Amino acid sequence: DSNSQSGEAPVHEEVQDNETAVPASSTPTVSDHQYSMNVSDYQLGPVIGFGSSAVVHMAKYVPLQMDVAIKMIELDHFERNRIDELRKEIQVMAFCKHPNLLRNLNSFVHESKLWIVTPFLAGGSCLDIMKSGFKDGFEESVIATILFQALQGLEYLHENGHIHRDVKCGNLLMAEDGLVQLADFGVS
């Protein structure tokens, strides 16, 4: 019964990206910001994706005027063991700090929905990109670039005792600059 779980308390792990390739500066970055659990700090935009148990919205994080994605999961439709799986997914996302893994900026429960806030990757999933503009598939060099980045994320997961188990085009998200991030740790 999903009502018997502690749905009122936040399902929350703060994420601070401590990986830096350049010397740290005194100017805070977007990744240094601790994202709010206040629903009014997020302006929901259009639906940008669907999962088996979730709807993903583009949103604006008002305090920083930054685009984010919010995965909303209706907890009332979950059995207790599935909620435990969600907690594990959030923990994996929170603890994994690698450029090729989608980060969890914050997660919390509002009413009966779990909100998982992540960066917005404007390119969309590789599946969406292929469907919209590359119906015959990507060129070999593009595939190699995507897979190289995905494998770097997988290597990090494996080194830290995790296995993804659902690597597919729909779970490879792309930023406008070509950065690839592996998403959906639900079965990791």
Backbone as a chain_set.jsonl record, in Angstrom:
{"seq": "DSNSQSGEAPVHEEVQDNETAVPASSTPTVSDHQYSMNVSDYQLGPVIGFGSSAVVHMAKYVPLQMDVAIKMIELDHFERNRIDELRKEIQVMAFCKHPNLLRNLNSFVHESKLWIVTPFLAGGSCLDIMKSGFKDGFEESVIATILFQALQGLEYLHENGHIHRDVKCGNLLMAEDGLVQLADFGVS", "coords": {"N": [[0.842, -1.178, 0.0], [0.748, 2.063, -1.02], [0.138, 4.255, 0.517], [0.987, 3.639, 3.04], [3.668, 3.961, 3.11], [6.388, 6.248, 3.741], [5.481, 8.66, 2.324], [5.101, 11.354, 2.696], [7.404, 12.472, 3.602], [10.424, 13.841, 2.256], [11.89, 12.234, -0.547], [14.934, 12.259, -0.942], [18.095, 13.266, -1.982], [20.813, 15.283, -1.728], [22.74, 16.635, -4.35], [25.923, 17.381, -5.194], [28.171, 18.395, -7.494], [31.303, 17.373, -7.42], [33.343, 16.858, -9.108], [35.883, 18.3, -10.925], [37.482, 19.664, -13.695], [38.975, 21.807, -14.024], [40.667, 24.357, -12.138], [39.045, 25.11, -9.033], [36.74, 27.779, -8.663], [35.816, 30.827, -6.98], [33.31, 31.56, -7.678], [30.025, 30.485, -7.587], [28.614, 27.684, -9.306], [25.99, 26.429, -11.483], [25.749, 23.734, -10.86], [26.539, 23.745, -8.227], [24.433, 24.708, -6.841], [21.823, 24.164, -4.509], [18.956, 22.585, -5.139], [15.545, 23.472, -4.808], [12.833, 22.051, -2.875], [10.401, 23.073, -3.137], [7.457, 23.263, -4.746], [6.431, 25.52, -6.039], [8.669, 26.77, -6.997], [9.157, 25.759, -9.461], [8.241, 26.003, -12.803], [6.066, 24.3, -14.64], [6.35, 22.947, -17.877], [5.775, 21.802, -21.222], [4.925, 18.312, -21.802], [7.545, 16.122, -22.343], [8.271, 13.541, -22.543], [7.496, 10.047, -22.026], [7.343, 7.355, -19.766], [7.243, 3.925, -18.654], [6.014, 4.181, -16.238], [5.922, 6.86, -15.732], [5.742, 10.423, -16.348], [7.421, 12.869, -18.171], [8.256, 16.196, -17.812], [9.235, 19.251, -19.354], [10.625, 21.957, -17.601], [10.899, 25.093, -15.843], [13.299, 26.141, -13.624], [12.71, 28.404, -11.384], [14.22, 30.073, -9.467], [16.824, 30.133, -10.604], [16.271, 30.62, -13.204], [16.469, 28.527, -15.055], [16.321, 25.856, -17.409], [14.961, 22.686, -16.699], [14.371, 19.146, -16.394], [11.561, 17.325, -15.316], [10.74, 14.391, -13.934], [7.82, 12.8, -13.291], [6.255, 10.67, -11.101], [3.525, 8.748, -10.364], [2.773, 7.813, -7.265], [0.687, 6.446, -6.058], [0.028, 4.375, -7.69], [1.841, 2.414, -7.265], [3.17, -0.517, -5.804], [4.485, -1.464, -2.574], [7.054, -2.722, -2.854], [7.848, -1.75, -5.346], [8.135, 0.958, -4.797], [10.346, 0.885, -3.181], [12.201, 0.17, -5.15], [12.187, 2.554, -6.616], [13.364, 4.274, -4.74], [15.921, 3.184, -4.705], [16.727, 3.744, -7.341], [16.819, 6.54, -7.245], [18.833, 6.878, -5.345], [21.04, 5.77, -6.694], [21.221, 7.585, -8.841], [21.775, 9.895, -7.382], [24.237, 9.425, -6.141], [25.995, 8.891, -8.189], [28.338, 10.545, -9.905], [29.18, 11.552, -12.726], [30.137, 12.765, -15.919], [28.768, 11.513, -18.019], [26.465, 10.414, -17.053], [23.099, 10.859, -16.221], [22.231, 13.323, -13.944], [20.722, 13.594, -10.715], [19.167, 16.318, -9.653], [17.467, 17.002, -7.624], [14.985, 15.417, -5.597], [11.658, 14.794, -4.592], [8.568, 14.363, -2.792], [5.395, 15.38, -3.765], [2.132, 15.875, -2.971], [0.697, 13.07, -4.27], [2.721, 12.419, -5.937], [5.985, 11.593, -7.018], [8.607, 13.702, -7.622], [11.274, 13.943, -9.717], [13.983, 15.794, -10.304], [15.993, 16.757, -12.941], [18.832, 17.707, -15.014], [17.953, 19.448, -18.042], [18.185, 18.075, -21.166], [18.57, 19.248, -24.198], [18.76, 18.047, -26.71], [17.347, 15.696, -26.651], [16.38, 12.197, -26.602], [18.4, 9.61, -28.082], [16.811, 7.912, -29.544], [14.557, 9.533, -30.126], [15.834, 11.446, -31.72], [16.695, 9.893, -33.89], [14.208, 9.022, -34.889], [13.105, 11.455, -35.7], [14.888, 12.663, -37.531], [16.809, 10.957, -38.626], [16.057, 8.565, -40.057], [17.15, 6.357, -41.327], [19.103, 5.65, -39.624], [22.096, 6.468, -37.683], [25.261, 7.765, -38.846], [28.314, 5.855, -38.94], [30.452, 7.094, -37.531], [29.106, 8.829, -35.831], [27.659, 7.034, -34.278], [29.809, 5.747, -33.026], [30.823, 7.864, -31.481], [28.667, 8.383, -29.748], [28.426, 5.876, -28.466], [30.953, 5.678, -27.259], [30.818, 7.653, -25.255], [28.629, 6.672, -23.788], [29.689, 4.248, -22.931], [31.709, 5.164, -21.255], [30.197, 6.188, -19.136], [28.971, 3.775, -18.331], [31.229, 2.323, -17.553], [31.994, 3.779, -15.288], [29.748, 3.268, -13.652], [30.041, 0.457, -13.333], [32.533, 0.302, -12.057], [31.753, 1.252, -9.634], [30.105, -0.635, -8.574], [27.574, -1.03, -9.802], [25.128, -2.09, -12.22], [23.661, -1.273, -15.277], [21.544, -2.386, -16.977], [19.52, -1.63, -18.816], [20.261, -0.438, -21.272], [19.637, 1.475, -23.995], [18.545, 3.157, -27.0], [16.546, 5.002, -26.27], [17.243, 5.641, -23.696], [19.553, 7.043, -23.839], [20.497, 10.179, -23.627], [20.872, 13.4, -25.165], [22.727, 16.403, -25.057], [22.676, 19.782, -26.367], [25.278, 20.373, -27.153], [26.352, 17.935, -27.847], [27.008, 16.233, -25.79], [26.539, 13.126, -24.253], [24.336, 11.467, -22.12], [23.637, 8.811, -19.993], [20.542, 7.577, -18.978], [17.75, 6.726, -16.815], [17.772, 4.758, -14.399], [16.23, 2.809, -13.336], [16.197, -0.014, -13.36], [18.702, -0.647, -12.539]], "CA": [[0.0, 0.0, 0.0], [1.614, 3.233, -1.141], [-0.158, 5.218, 1.573], [1.666, 3.275, 4.271], [5.077, 4.379, 3.061], [6.591, 7.621, 4.219], [5.368, 9.512, 1.148], [5.078, 12.764, 3.045], [8.787, 12.921, 3.785], [11.105, 13.921, 0.974], [12.776, 11.193, -1.03], [15.81, 13.345, -1.343], [19.541, 13.218, -1.796], [21.431, 16.46, -2.326], [23.822, 16.302, -5.252], [26.854, 18.444, -5.491], [29.153, 17.866, -8.417], [32.631, 17.711, -6.936], [34.333, 16.616, -10.15], [36.237, 19.503, -11.662], [38.634, 19.49, -14.563], [39.707, 23.064, -13.954], [40.726, 24.787, -10.736], [37.789, 25.626, -8.488], [36.696, 29.238, -8.538], [34.954, 31.259, -5.884], [31.99, 31.82, -8.233], [29.241, 29.26, -7.595], [28.077, 27.261, -10.593], [24.653, 25.859, -11.408], [25.816, 22.439, -10.188], [26.747, 23.973, -6.8], [23.175, 25.159, -6.271], [20.959, 23.148, -3.929], [17.649, 22.817, -5.737], [14.44, 23.55, -3.869], [11.749, 21.069, -2.869], [9.187, 23.878, -3.161], [6.828, 23.108, -6.058], [6.235, 26.824, -6.672], [9.928, 27.183, -7.618], [9.242, 25.112, -10.77], [7.14, 26.264, -13.735], [5.95, 23.144, -15.528], [6.144, 23.193, -19.292], [5.156, 20.693, -21.955], [5.38, 16.932, -21.619], [8.597, 15.82, -23.323], [8.53, 12.115, -22.598], [6.686, 9.131, -21.249], [7.954, 6.082, -19.429], [6.241, 2.925, -18.305], [5.296, 4.609, -15.037], [6.231, 8.264, -15.467], [5.611, 11.457, -17.371], [8.527, 13.811, -18.022], [7.933, 17.554, -18.236], [10.223, 20.312, -19.35], [10.21, 22.93, -16.597], [11.823, 26.186, -15.55], [13.609, 26.314, -12.207], [12.553, 29.853, -11.309], [15.295, 30.815, -8.804], [17.985, 30.288, -11.486], [15.776, 30.79, -14.578], [17.156, 27.459, -15.783], [15.491, 24.745, -17.852], [15.209, 21.387, -16.1], [13.364, 18.137, -16.706], [10.982, 16.76, -14.103], [10.097, 13.092, -14.103], [6.768, 12.676, -12.282], [5.806, 9.291, -10.945], [2.341, 8.652, -9.501], [3.089, 6.79, -6.268], [-0.499, 5.669, -5.695], [-0.058, 3.216, -8.57], [2.971, 1.551, -6.982], [3.187, -1.362, -4.616], [5.594, -1.144, -1.666], [8.349, -3.153, -3.408], [8.196, -0.844, -6.452], [8.592, 2.213, -4.199], [11.735, 0.612, -2.779], [12.993, 0.249, -6.382], [12.339, 3.976, -6.912], [14.365, 4.804, -3.812], [17.235, 2.733, -5.172], [17.041, 4.514, -8.543], [17.195, 7.889, -6.825], [20.137, 6.795, -4.69], [22.062, 5.579, -7.734], [21.367, 8.862, -9.542], [22.348, 10.895, -6.485], [25.626, 9.135, -5.799], [26.817, 8.789, -9.398], [28.734, 11.864, -10.407], [29.99, 11.355, -13.93], [29.544, 13.595, -16.979], [27.95, 10.753, -18.953], [25.308, 9.872, -16.346], [22.127, 11.905, -15.893], [22.268, 13.644, -12.516], [19.521, 13.927, -9.969], [19.364, 17.603, -8.995], [16.681, 16.918, -6.404], [13.781, 14.594, -5.704], [10.779, 15.0, -3.452], [7.184, 13.96, -2.995], [4.366, 16.425, -3.677], [0.85, 15.173, -3.012], [0.964, 11.639, -4.445], [3.683, 12.257, -7.032], [7.414, 11.755, -6.814], [9.219, 14.582, -8.607], [12.726, 13.774, -9.861], [14.457, 16.944, -11.076], [17.273, 16.491, -13.605], [19.125, 18.691, -16.061], [17.231, 19.309, -19.309], [19.085, 17.866, -22.297], [17.749, 19.765, -25.297], [18.79, 17.185, -27.89], [16.412, 14.592, -26.492], [16.981, 10.861, -26.613], [18.883, 9.164, -29.398], [15.65, 7.353, -30.233], [13.794, 10.657, -30.678], [16.629, 12.062, -32.789], [16.638, 9.007, -35.071], [12.849, 9.047, -35.435], [12.767, 12.74, -36.31], [15.751, 13.146, -38.599], [17.773, 9.972, -39.123], [15.246, 7.354, -40.165], [18.004, 5.247, -41.759], [20.119, 5.447, -38.592], [23.225, 7.388, -37.633], [26.513, 7.362, -39.49], [29.167, 5.079, -38.048], [31.234, 7.966, -36.657], [28.187, 9.339, -34.809], [27.415, 5.895, -33.383], [31.024, 5.561, -32.226], [30.896, 8.964, -30.509], [27.619, 8.151, -28.749], [28.768, 4.693, -27.683], [32.131, 5.971, -26.437], [30.363, 8.365, -24.067], [27.793, 5.752, -23.006], [30.582, 3.278, -22.286], [32.386, 5.835, -20.137], [29.225, 6.179, -18.039], [28.823, 2.392, -17.864], [32.457, 1.958, -16.848], [31.89, 4.396, -13.972], [28.774, 2.488, -12.886], [30.619, -0.85, -13.0], [33.585, 0.516, -11.055], [31.104, 1.566, -8.366], [29.25, -1.746, -8.164], [26.228, -0.992, -10.383], [24.922, -2.525, -13.601], [22.489, -0.514, -15.736], [20.575, -3.38, -17.44], [18.506, -1.155, -19.763], [20.913, 0.484, -22.198], [18.94, 1.514, -25.283], [18.527, 4.504, -27.584], [15.643, 5.859, -25.519], [17.867, 6.013, -22.425], [20.757, 7.831, -24.132], [20.036, 11.546, -23.853], [21.914, 14.255, -25.729], [22.68, 17.853, -24.898], [22.887, 20.482, -27.643], [26.702, 20.358, -27.507], [26.758, 16.583, -28.192], [27.229, 15.423, -24.598], [25.598, 12.018, -24.111], [24.169, 11.017, -20.744], [22.832, 7.625, -19.798], [19.447, 7.864, -18.044], [16.813, 5.678, -16.382], [18.445, 3.764, -13.578], [15.18, 2.065, -12.646], [16.5, -1.433, -13.228], [20.138, -0.832, -12.303]], "C": [[0.888, 1.243, 0.0], [1.328, 4.279, -0.078], [0.569, 4.902, 2.868], [3.133, 3.652, 4.262], [5.199, 5.832, 3.467], [6.589, 8.599, 3.052], [5.348, 10.992, 1.454], [6.484, 13.32, 3.223], [9.481, 12.954, 2.433], [11.939, 12.681, 0.696], [13.895, 11.972, -1.69], [17.263, 13.042, -1.041], [20.108, 14.449, -2.466], [22.584, 16.01, -3.209], [24.664, 17.533, -5.454], [27.951, 17.844, -6.334], [30.542, 18.314, -7.987], [33.717, 17.438, -7.964], [34.618, 17.918, -10.875], [37.482, 19.219, -12.476], [39.5, 20.739, -14.552], [39.752, 23.496, -12.495], [39.407, 25.387, -10.284], [37.862, 27.145, -8.383], [35.776, 29.589, -7.38], [33.542, 31.569, -6.37], [31.194, 30.528, -8.247], [28.718, 28.956, -8.995], [26.684, 26.694, -10.378], [24.687, 24.535, -10.658], [26.074, 22.578, -8.695], [25.44, 24.311, -6.096], [22.411, 23.984, -5.676], [19.527, 23.47, -4.364], [16.543, 22.638, -4.707], [13.512, 22.345, -3.98], [10.399, 21.78, -2.85], [8.619, 23.846, -4.587], [6.681, 24.445, -6.772], [7.525, 27.372, -7.288], [10.104, 26.593, -9.017], [8.016, 25.486, -11.593], [7.105, 25.107, -14.722], [5.663, 23.585, -16.949], [5.537, 21.963, -19.941], [5.715, 19.326, -21.549], [6.39, 16.646, -22.722], [8.918, 14.334, -23.394], [7.599, 11.328, -21.701], [7.521, 7.902, -20.953], [6.851, 5.11, -19.084], [5.417, 3.371, -17.101], [5.477, 6.094, -14.746], [5.904, 9.146, -16.66], [6.739, 12.44, -17.104], [8.111, 15.15, -18.622], [9.213, 18.366, -18.378], [9.712, 21.315, -18.33], [11.27, 24.012, -16.478], [12.023, 26.198, -14.041], [13.734, 27.817, -11.991], [13.717, 30.562, -10.607], [16.535, 31.049, -9.676], [17.59, 30.592, -12.928], [16.452, 29.774, -15.499], [16.169, 26.369, -16.18], [15.942, 23.464, -17.163], [14.174, 20.42, -16.66], [12.856, 17.59, -15.381], [10.236, 15.484, -14.472], [9.107, 12.942, -12.959], [6.232, 11.253, -12.283], [4.644, 9.281, -9.952], [2.538, 7.488, -8.534], [1.892, 5.935, -5.882], [-0.649, 4.416, -6.555], [1.035, 2.199, -8.306], [2.732, 0.715, -5.734], [4.441, -1.021, -3.819], [6.95, -1.534, -2.258], [8.787, -2.274, -4.58], [8.684, 0.502, -5.924], [10.024, 2.048, -3.714], [12.66, 0.659, -3.992], [13.227, 1.71, -6.776], [13.389, 4.616, -6.01], [15.769, 4.415, -4.265], [17.668, 3.501, -6.414], [17.518, 5.91, -8.171], [18.563, 7.89, -6.161], [21.255, 6.624, -5.71], [22.306, 6.891, -8.457], [22.069, 9.901, -8.673], [23.833, 10.668, -6.245], [26.545, 9.072, -7.016], [27.089, 10.174, -9.948], [29.719, 11.654, -11.55], [29.336, 12.141, -15.057], [28.632, 12.832, -17.931], [26.799, 10.011, -18.275], [24.395, 11.024, -15.961], [22.083, 12.089, -14.379], [20.879, 13.901, -11.972], [19.806, 15.234, -9.253], [18.606, 17.672, -7.675], [15.537, 15.948, -6.65], [12.981, 14.77, -4.425], [9.374, 14.555, -3.819], [6.29, 15.178, -2.807], [3.031, 15.758, -3.954], [1.156, 13.689, -3.206], [1.999, 11.378, -5.535], [5.111, 12.462, -6.546], [7.937, 12.608, -7.947], [10.718, 14.306, -8.597], [13.196, 14.861, -10.818], [15.835, 16.632, -11.622], [17.596, 17.644, -14.553], [18.266, 18.408, -17.297], [18.258, 19.169, -20.421], [18.289, 18.118, -23.573], [17.748, 18.876, -26.538], [17.762, 16.076, -27.841], [17.132, 13.257, -26.49], [17.471, 10.524, -28.023], [17.738, 8.566, -30.207], [14.822, 8.461, -30.881], [14.527, 11.298, -31.852], [16.573, 11.208, -34.047], [15.258, 9.046, -35.718], [12.561, 10.335, -36.198], [13.655, 13.123, -37.486], [16.719, 12.149, -39.202], [17.094, 8.61, -39.241], [16.042, 6.131, -40.632], [19.123, 4.964, -40.769], [21.229, 6.469, -38.693], [24.392, 6.857, -38.451], [27.389, 6.671, -38.451], [29.959, 5.956, -37.08], [30.371, 8.556, -35.539], [27.896, 8.242, -33.79], [28.622, 5.684, -32.47], [31.145, 6.629, -31.142], [29.885, 8.766, -29.388], [28.002, 6.982, -27.849], [29.983, 4.917, -26.791], [31.706, 6.654, -25.137], [29.497, 7.468, -23.173], [28.659, 4.742, -22.262], [31.372, 3.897, -21.144], [31.47, 5.885, -18.915], [29.049, 4.787, -17.459], [30.055, 1.941, -17.081], [32.436, 2.525, -15.421], [30.911, 3.619, -13.087], [29.377, 1.171, -12.423], [31.698, -0.721, -11.939], [32.999, 0.783, -9.677], [30.035, 0.543, -7.973], [27.837, -1.738, -8.69], [26.249, -1.527, -11.807], [23.648, -1.856, -14.08], [21.338, -1.423, -16.152], [19.484, -2.882, -18.378], [19.104, -0.112, -20.705], [20.202, 0.363, -23.541], [18.898, 2.953, -25.749], [17.649, 5.464, -26.798], [16.215, 6.322, -24.188], [19.214, 6.71, -22.615], [20.293, 9.223, -24.531], [21.189, 12.407, -24.322], [21.652, 15.722, -25.425], [22.931, 18.482, -26.266], [24.337, 20.43, -28.097], [27.233, 18.956, -27.83], [27.079, 15.696, -27.0], [26.14, 14.366, -24.514], [25.559, 11.613, -22.645], [23.217, 9.83, -20.705], [21.807, 7.907, -18.705], [18.71, 6.587, -17.676], [17.531, 4.533, -15.681], [17.46, 2.869, -12.849], [15.458, 0.597, -12.479], [17.984, -1.674, -12.979], [20.371, -1.614, -11.033]], "O": [[1.685, 1.445, 0.917], [2.187, 5.114, 0.207], [0.753, 5.783, 3.708], [3.775, 3.66, 5.313], [4.204, 6.555, 3.524], [7.58, 9.29, 2.815], [5.56, 11.809, 0.557], [6.717, 14.51, 3.015], [9.148, 12.161, 1.552], [12.605, 12.149, 1.584], [13.81, 12.307, -2.872], [17.598, 12.604, 0.06], [19.904, 14.644, -3.664], [23.324, 15.095, -2.846], [24.169, 18.592, -5.838], [28.595, 16.879, -5.922], [30.918, 19.473, -8.162], [34.885, 17.748, -7.728], [33.703, 18.566, -11.382], [38.427, 18.6, -11.987], [40.637, 20.717, -15.024], [38.939, 23.033, -11.695], [38.733, 26.083, -11.044], [38.904, 27.714, -8.059], [35.047, 28.738, -6.87], [32.657, 31.819, -5.551], [31.633, 29.553, -8.858], [28.419, 29.865, -9.769], [26.247, 26.502, -9.243], [23.766, 24.232, -9.901], [25.852, 21.622, -7.952], [25.355, 24.209, -4.872], [22.359, 22.914, -6.282], [18.97, 24.504, -3.995], [16.609, 21.76, -3.847], [13.417, 21.707, -5.029], [9.372, 21.159, -2.577], [9.246, 24.349, -5.519], [6.796, 24.499, -7.996], [7.475, 28.351, -8.033], [11.091, 26.89, -9.691], [6.884, 25.309, -11.143], [8.009, 24.955, -15.543], [4.846, 24.472, -17.192], [4.862, 21.173, -19.28], [6.825, 19.215, -21.028], [6.123, 16.898, -23.897], [9.74, 13.911, -24.207], [7.002, 11.853, -20.762], [8.312, 7.46, -21.787], [5.668, 5.427, -19.204], [4.257, 2.984, -16.961], [5.213, 6.54, -13.629], [5.805, 8.692, -17.8], [6.992, 12.807, -15.957], [7.676, 15.23, -19.771], [10.16, 18.187, -17.612], [8.503, 21.508, -18.202], [12.394, 23.857, -16.955], [11.062, 26.257, -13.273], [14.734, 28.428, -12.367], [14.174, 31.586, -11.115], [17.224, 32.055, -9.508], [18.454, 30.797, -13.781], [16.94, 30.117, -16.576], [15.291, 25.998, -15.4], [17.136, 23.186, -17.053], [13.218, 20.831, -17.318], [13.626, 17.413, -14.437], [9.251, 15.499, -15.21], [9.497, 12.956, -11.792], [5.819, 10.715, -13.31], [4.782, 9.758, -8.826], [2.478, 6.324, -8.93], [2.066, 4.806, -5.422], [-1.377, 3.495, -6.184], [1.154, 1.218, -9.041], [2.167, 1.184, -4.746], [5.35, -0.367, -4.329], [7.901, -0.757, -2.173], [9.986, -2.077, -4.782], [9.553, 1.125, -6.534], [10.828, 2.973, -3.824], [13.789, 1.137, -3.883], [14.319, 2.072, -7.214], [14.208, 5.41, -6.472], [16.693, 5.227, -4.211], [18.835, 3.872, -6.539], [18.504, 6.403, -8.718], [19.365, 8.797, -6.385], [22.301, 7.264, -5.601], [23.454, 7.281, -8.671], [22.867, 10.695, -9.171], [24.601, 11.626, -6.156], [27.762, 9.189, -6.872], [26.182, 10.876, -10.396], [30.932, 11.589, -11.348], [28.109, 12.183, -15.148], [27.796, 13.447, -18.594], [26.225, 9.088, -18.852], [24.851, 12.042, -15.44], [21.917, 11.126, -13.631], [19.985, 14.364, -12.681], [20.616, 15.257, -8.326], [19.049, 18.319, -6.726], [15.168, 15.694, -7.797], [13.534, 14.879, -3.33], [9.037, 14.393, -4.992], [6.409, 15.91, -1.825], [2.817, 15.162, -5.009], [1.829, 13.102, -2.359], [2.139, 10.249, -6.005], [5.403, 13.375, -5.774], [7.735, 12.277, -9.116], [11.359, 14.43, -7.554], [12.849, 14.851, -11.999], [16.743, 16.283, -10.869], [16.728, 18.462, -14.858], [17.9, 17.262, -17.559], [19.106, 20.043, -20.601], [17.449, 17.311, -23.972], [16.817, 18.949, -27.34], [17.347, 15.568, -28.882], [18.357, 13.204, -26.387], [17.006, 11.088, -29.013], [17.705, 8.704, -31.43], [14.429, 8.35, -32.042], [13.912, 11.65, -32.858], [16.422, 11.735, -35.149], [15.142, 9.098, -36.943], [11.863, 10.321, -37.212], [13.203, 13.853, -38.369], [17.386, 12.457, -40.19], [17.503, 7.637, -38.608], [15.649, 4.997, -40.362], [19.996, 4.137, -41.034], [21.304, 7.238, -39.652], [24.495, 5.658, -38.712], [27.23, 6.872, -37.247], [30.12, 5.589, -35.916], [30.854, 8.759, -34.425], [27.889, 8.491, -32.585], [28.462, 5.466, -31.269], [31.527, 6.327, -30.012], [30.206, 8.958, -28.215], [27.915, 7.076, -26.625], [30.033, 4.395, -25.677], [32.166, 6.29, -24.055], [29.62, 7.503, -21.948], [28.395, 4.42, -21.104], [31.673, 3.217, -20.163], [31.915, 5.652, -17.791], [28.984, 4.623, -16.241], [29.934, 1.258, -16.064], [32.81, 1.841, -14.469], [31.2, 3.345, -11.922], [29.244, 0.802, -11.256], [31.773, -1.541, -11.024], [33.665, 0.567, -8.664], [29.17, 0.824, -7.143], [26.964, -2.372, -8.098], [27.256, -1.43, -12.508], [22.646, -1.865, -13.366], [20.22, -1.213, -15.683], [18.585, -3.654, -18.713], [18.531, 0.958, -20.909], [20.168, -0.709, -24.146], [19.183, 3.868, -24.977], [17.99, 6.641, -26.675], [15.726, 7.292, -23.609], [19.934, 6.94, -21.644], [19.766, 9.428, -25.625], [22.338, 12.189, -23.938], [20.527, 16.213, -25.521], [23.346, 17.803, -27.206], [24.607, 20.442, -29.298], [28.431, 18.794, -28.063], [27.392, 14.519, -27.179], [24.959, 14.668, -24.683], [26.597, 11.436, -22.006], [22.142, 9.849, -21.304], [22.152, 8.412, -17.637], [19.022, 5.506, -18.176], [17.847, 3.502, -16.274], [17.812, 2.237, -11.852], [14.981, 0.002, -11.512], [18.473, -2.785, -13.186], [21.519, -1.87, -10.667]]}, "num_chains": 1, "name": "protein.A"}
